[in-house]
Coordinates of C-alpha atoms in Angstrom, one line a residue:
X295 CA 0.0 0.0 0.0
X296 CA 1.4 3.5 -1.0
X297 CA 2.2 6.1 1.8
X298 CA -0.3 8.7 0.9
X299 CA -0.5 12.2 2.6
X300 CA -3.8 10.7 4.1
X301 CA -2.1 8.2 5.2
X302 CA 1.2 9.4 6.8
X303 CA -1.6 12.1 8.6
X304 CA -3.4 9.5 9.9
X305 CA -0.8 7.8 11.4
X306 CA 0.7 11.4 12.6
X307 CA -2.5 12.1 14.6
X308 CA -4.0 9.0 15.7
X309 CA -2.6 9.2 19.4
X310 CA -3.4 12.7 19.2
X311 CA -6.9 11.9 18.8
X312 CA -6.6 8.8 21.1
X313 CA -5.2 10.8 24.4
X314 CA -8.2 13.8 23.5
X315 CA -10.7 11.2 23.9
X316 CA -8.7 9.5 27.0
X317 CA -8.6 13.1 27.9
X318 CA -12.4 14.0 27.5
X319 CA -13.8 10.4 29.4
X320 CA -11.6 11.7 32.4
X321 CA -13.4 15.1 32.1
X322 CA -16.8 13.3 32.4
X323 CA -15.9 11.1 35.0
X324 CA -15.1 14.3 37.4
X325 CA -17.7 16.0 39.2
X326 CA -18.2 19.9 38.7
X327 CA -17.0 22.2 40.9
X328 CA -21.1 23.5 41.6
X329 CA -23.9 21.5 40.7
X330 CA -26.7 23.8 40.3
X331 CA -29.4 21.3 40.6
X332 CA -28.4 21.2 44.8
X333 CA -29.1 24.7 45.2
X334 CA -32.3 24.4 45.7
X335 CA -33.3 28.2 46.0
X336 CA -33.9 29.8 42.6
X337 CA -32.7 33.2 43.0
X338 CA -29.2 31.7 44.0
X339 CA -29.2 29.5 41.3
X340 CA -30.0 32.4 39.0
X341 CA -27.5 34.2 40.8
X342 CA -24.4 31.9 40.9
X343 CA -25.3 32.0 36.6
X344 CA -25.0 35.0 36.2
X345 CA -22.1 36.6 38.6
X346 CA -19.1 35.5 36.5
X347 CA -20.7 37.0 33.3
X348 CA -21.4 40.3 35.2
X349 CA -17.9 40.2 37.0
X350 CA -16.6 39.7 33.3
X351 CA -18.8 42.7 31.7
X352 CA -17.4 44.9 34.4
X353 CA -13.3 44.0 34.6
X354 CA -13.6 44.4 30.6
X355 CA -15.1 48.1 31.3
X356 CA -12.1 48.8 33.8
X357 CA -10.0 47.7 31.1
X358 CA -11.6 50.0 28.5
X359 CA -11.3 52.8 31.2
X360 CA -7.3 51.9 31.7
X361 CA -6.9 51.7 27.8
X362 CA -8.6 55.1 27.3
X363 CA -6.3 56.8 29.7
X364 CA -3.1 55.3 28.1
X365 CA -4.4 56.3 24.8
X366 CA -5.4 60.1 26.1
X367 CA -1.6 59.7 27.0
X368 CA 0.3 59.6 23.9
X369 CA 1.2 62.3 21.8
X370 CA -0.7 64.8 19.7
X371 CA 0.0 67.1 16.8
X372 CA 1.2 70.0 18.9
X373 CA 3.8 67.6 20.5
X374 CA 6.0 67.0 17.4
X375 CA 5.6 70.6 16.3
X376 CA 2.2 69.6 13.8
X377 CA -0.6 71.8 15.3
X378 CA -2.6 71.6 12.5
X379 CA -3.7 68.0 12.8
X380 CA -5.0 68.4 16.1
X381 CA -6.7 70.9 14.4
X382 CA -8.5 68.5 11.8
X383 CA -8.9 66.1 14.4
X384 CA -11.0 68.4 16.2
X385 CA -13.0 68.9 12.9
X386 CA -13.2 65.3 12.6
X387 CA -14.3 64.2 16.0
X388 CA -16.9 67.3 15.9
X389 CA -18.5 66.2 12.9
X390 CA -18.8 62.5 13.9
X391 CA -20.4 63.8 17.6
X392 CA -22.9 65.7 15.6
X393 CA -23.6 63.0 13.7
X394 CA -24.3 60.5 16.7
X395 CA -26.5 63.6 17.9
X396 CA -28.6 63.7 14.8
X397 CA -28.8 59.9 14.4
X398 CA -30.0 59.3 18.2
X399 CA -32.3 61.5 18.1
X400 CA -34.3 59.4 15.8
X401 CA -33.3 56.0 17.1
X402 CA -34.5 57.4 20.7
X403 CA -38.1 58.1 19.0
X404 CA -38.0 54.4 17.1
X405 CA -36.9 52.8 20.6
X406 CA -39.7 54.5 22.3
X407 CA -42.4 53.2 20.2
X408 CA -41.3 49.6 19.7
X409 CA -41.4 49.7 23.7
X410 CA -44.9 50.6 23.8
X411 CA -45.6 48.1 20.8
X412 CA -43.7 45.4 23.4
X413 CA -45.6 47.0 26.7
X414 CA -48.8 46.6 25.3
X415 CA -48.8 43.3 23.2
X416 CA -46.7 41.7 26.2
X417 CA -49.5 42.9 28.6
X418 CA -52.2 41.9 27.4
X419 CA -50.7 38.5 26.0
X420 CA -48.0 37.0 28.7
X421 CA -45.2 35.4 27.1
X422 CA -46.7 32.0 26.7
X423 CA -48.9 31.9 30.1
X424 CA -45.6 32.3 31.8
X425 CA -47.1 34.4 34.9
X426 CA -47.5 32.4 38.0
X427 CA -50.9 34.8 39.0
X428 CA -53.6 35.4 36.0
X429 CA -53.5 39.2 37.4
X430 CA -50.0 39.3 37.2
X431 CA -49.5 41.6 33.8
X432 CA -45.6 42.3 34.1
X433 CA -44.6 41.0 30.9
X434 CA -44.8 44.1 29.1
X435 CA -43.6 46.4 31.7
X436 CA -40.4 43.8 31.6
X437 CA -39.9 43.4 28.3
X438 CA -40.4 46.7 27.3
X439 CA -38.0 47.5 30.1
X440 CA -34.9 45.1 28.1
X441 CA -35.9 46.3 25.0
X442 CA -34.8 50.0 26.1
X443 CA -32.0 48.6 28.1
X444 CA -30.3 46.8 25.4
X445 CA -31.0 50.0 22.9
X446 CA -28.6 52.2 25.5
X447 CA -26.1 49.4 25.9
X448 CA -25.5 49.7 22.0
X449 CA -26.0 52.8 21.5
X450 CA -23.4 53.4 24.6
X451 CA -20.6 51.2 23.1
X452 CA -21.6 53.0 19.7
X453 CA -20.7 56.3 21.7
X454 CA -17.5 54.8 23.2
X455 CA -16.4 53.6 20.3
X456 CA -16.7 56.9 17.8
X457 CA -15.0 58.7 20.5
X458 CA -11.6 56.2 21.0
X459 CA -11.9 56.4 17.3
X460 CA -11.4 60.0 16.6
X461 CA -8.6 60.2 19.8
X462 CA -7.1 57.4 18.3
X463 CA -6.8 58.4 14.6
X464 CA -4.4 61.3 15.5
X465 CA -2.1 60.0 17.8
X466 CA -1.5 56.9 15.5
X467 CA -0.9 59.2 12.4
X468 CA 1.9 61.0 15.1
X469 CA 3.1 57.7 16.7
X470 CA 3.5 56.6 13.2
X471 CA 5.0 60.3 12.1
X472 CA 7.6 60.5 15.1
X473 CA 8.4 56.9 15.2
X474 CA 7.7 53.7 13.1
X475 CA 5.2 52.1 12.0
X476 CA 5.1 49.5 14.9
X477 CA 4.8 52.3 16.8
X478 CA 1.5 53.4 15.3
X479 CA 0.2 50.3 15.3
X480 CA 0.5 50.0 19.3
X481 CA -1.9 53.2 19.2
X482 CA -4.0 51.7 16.7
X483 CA -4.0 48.3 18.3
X484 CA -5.1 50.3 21.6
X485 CA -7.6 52.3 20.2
X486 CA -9.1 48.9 18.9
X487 CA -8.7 47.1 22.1
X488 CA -10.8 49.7 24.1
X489 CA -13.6 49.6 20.9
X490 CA -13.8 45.9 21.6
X491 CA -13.8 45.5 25.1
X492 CA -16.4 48.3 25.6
X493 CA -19.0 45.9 23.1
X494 CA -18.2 42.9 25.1
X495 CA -18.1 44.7 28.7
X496 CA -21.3 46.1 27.9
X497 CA -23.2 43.4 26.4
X498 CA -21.9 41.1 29.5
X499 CA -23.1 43.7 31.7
X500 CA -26.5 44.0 30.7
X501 CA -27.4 40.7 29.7
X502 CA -26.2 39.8 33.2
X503 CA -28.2 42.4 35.2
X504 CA -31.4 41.6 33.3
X505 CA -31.3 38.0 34.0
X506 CA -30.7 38.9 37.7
X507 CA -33.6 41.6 37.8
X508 CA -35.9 39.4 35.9
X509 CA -35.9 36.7 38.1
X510 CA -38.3 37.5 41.2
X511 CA -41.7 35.8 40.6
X512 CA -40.2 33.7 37.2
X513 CA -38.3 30.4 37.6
X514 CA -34.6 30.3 35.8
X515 CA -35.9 29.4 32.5
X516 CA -38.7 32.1 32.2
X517 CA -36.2 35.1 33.3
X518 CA -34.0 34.2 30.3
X519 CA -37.1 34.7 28.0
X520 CA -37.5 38.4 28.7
X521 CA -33.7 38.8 27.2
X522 CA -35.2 38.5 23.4
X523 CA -36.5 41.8 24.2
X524 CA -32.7 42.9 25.2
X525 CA -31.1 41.4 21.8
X526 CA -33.5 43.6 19.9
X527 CA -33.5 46.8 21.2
X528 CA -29.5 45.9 21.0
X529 CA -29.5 44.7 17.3
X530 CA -31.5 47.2 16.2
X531 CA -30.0 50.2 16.9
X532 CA -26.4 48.3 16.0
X533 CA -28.2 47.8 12.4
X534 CA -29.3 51.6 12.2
X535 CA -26.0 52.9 13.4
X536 CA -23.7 50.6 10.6
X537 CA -26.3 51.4 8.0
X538 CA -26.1 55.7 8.6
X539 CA -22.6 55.0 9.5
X540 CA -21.6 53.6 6.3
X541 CA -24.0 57.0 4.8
X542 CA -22.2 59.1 6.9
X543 CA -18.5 58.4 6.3
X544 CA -19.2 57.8 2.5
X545 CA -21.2 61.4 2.5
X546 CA -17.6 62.9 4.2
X547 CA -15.4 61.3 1.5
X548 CA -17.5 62.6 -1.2
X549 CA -17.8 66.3 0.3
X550 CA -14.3 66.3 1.0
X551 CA -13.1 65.1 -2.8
X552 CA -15.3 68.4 -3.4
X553 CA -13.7 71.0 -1.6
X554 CA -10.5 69.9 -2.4
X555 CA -10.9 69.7 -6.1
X556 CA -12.3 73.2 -5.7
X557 CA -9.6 74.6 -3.7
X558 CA -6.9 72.8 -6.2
X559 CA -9.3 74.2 -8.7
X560 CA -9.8 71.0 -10.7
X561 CA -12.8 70.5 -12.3
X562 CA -15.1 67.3 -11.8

């Protein structure tokens, strides 16, 4: 029989695959560290869930806050003698903040009536018979309450993220200028950093909380229901914001090609 590449990886991996199995019959024959089906009070087991996705929501928000302040830190136009692009990065940063403005404005009015849509269908029809009392009508007033929740956490990290942006754009262009390019892509690597760990920190936070403030009067499987309301009011406004984001930054490029052909004086 020939030695094919099939073969000769076959025979390369076999023990591999042999000790991960080995490995994973071990894993199943140890007990966990909590079983959750001996805590016998709800709340705790709700509780015990939730905590390490809330503790991790909140050490990845210190670690945006300690990344924003090393990025605040570096150096700016006016440092390496180039005063004029702190100047454009003022105009830069400006625009984009009225933009946000402008855009949430809207999104606030769009959040406000899909709530009401969710506080009244919710109310008068209970998320499949889910209340323990017939009077009890807090479905809407819950779901309506996560829908709103998860709008602010996006449009939050939206915020958070447009403003380490615009600080960050500028101090890679000087890092980049006064150094080398490794050097501007630390800054830029940084700036990125705190863009992603504000989305997760905040998503981890508030999916957390809700699941802990949903919980009184539900069992552990009808408080996670109420967090489809959450994922909307998040995904929608993330789906507004890329859509007039993309808008926005293409309706920049475009104005300034214009004033710059008519400042050169070329003609379109």
């Amino acid at each position: 029989m020939a030695l094919t590449p099939s073969w000769i990886a076959l025979a390369l991996f076999a023990p591999v695959v042999q000790a991960a199995k080995s490995d994973v019959n071990i894993a199943f024959d140890k007990k966990p560290v909590i079983n959750l089906y001996d805590i016998e009070d709800d709340f705790v087991r709700q509780l015990v869930c939730a905590l390490p996705l809330l503790i991790v929501g909140v050490f990845s928000l210190i670690f945006v806050v300690i990344l924003r302040f090393q990025l605040r830190s570096k150096m700016i136009g006016k440092d390496i003698g180039k005063p004029k692009l702190d100047y454009l990065a003022a105009k830069v940063k400006s625009g984009s903040t009225a933009f946000l403005k402008e855009e949430y404005k809207y999104l606030t009015v769009y959040v406000i009536v899909w709530a009401l849509i969710c506080l009244a269908l919710f109310t008068a029809k209970p998320l499949g018979g889910i209340s323990y009392d017939a009077s009890d009508k807090t479905d809407g007033v819950r779901c309506a309450a996560c829908l709103i929740i998860g709008a602010f956490m996006s449009g939050l990290s939206g915020y958070i993220g447009m403003t380490v942006a615009t600080d960050g754009n500028v101090r890679t262009t000087v890092a980049c200028a006064a150094g080398t390019l490794n050097d501007g892509l630390k800054v830029a690597f940084q700036a990125g950093a705190a863009m992603g760990f504000g989305v997760v920190g905040l998503a981890a936070l508030g999916l957390s909380f809700l699941l802990i403030v949903m919980k009184p009067n539900r069992t552990q499987g009808q408080a996670i229901q109420y967090t489809h309301s959450f994922g909307f009011g998040a995904s929608s406004i993330a789906l507004f914001a890329r859509v007039a984001g993309g808008i926005y930054t293409k309706a920049a490029d475009v104005g300034a090609d214009l004033v710059g052909k008519v400042e050169a004086g070329i003609d379109e």
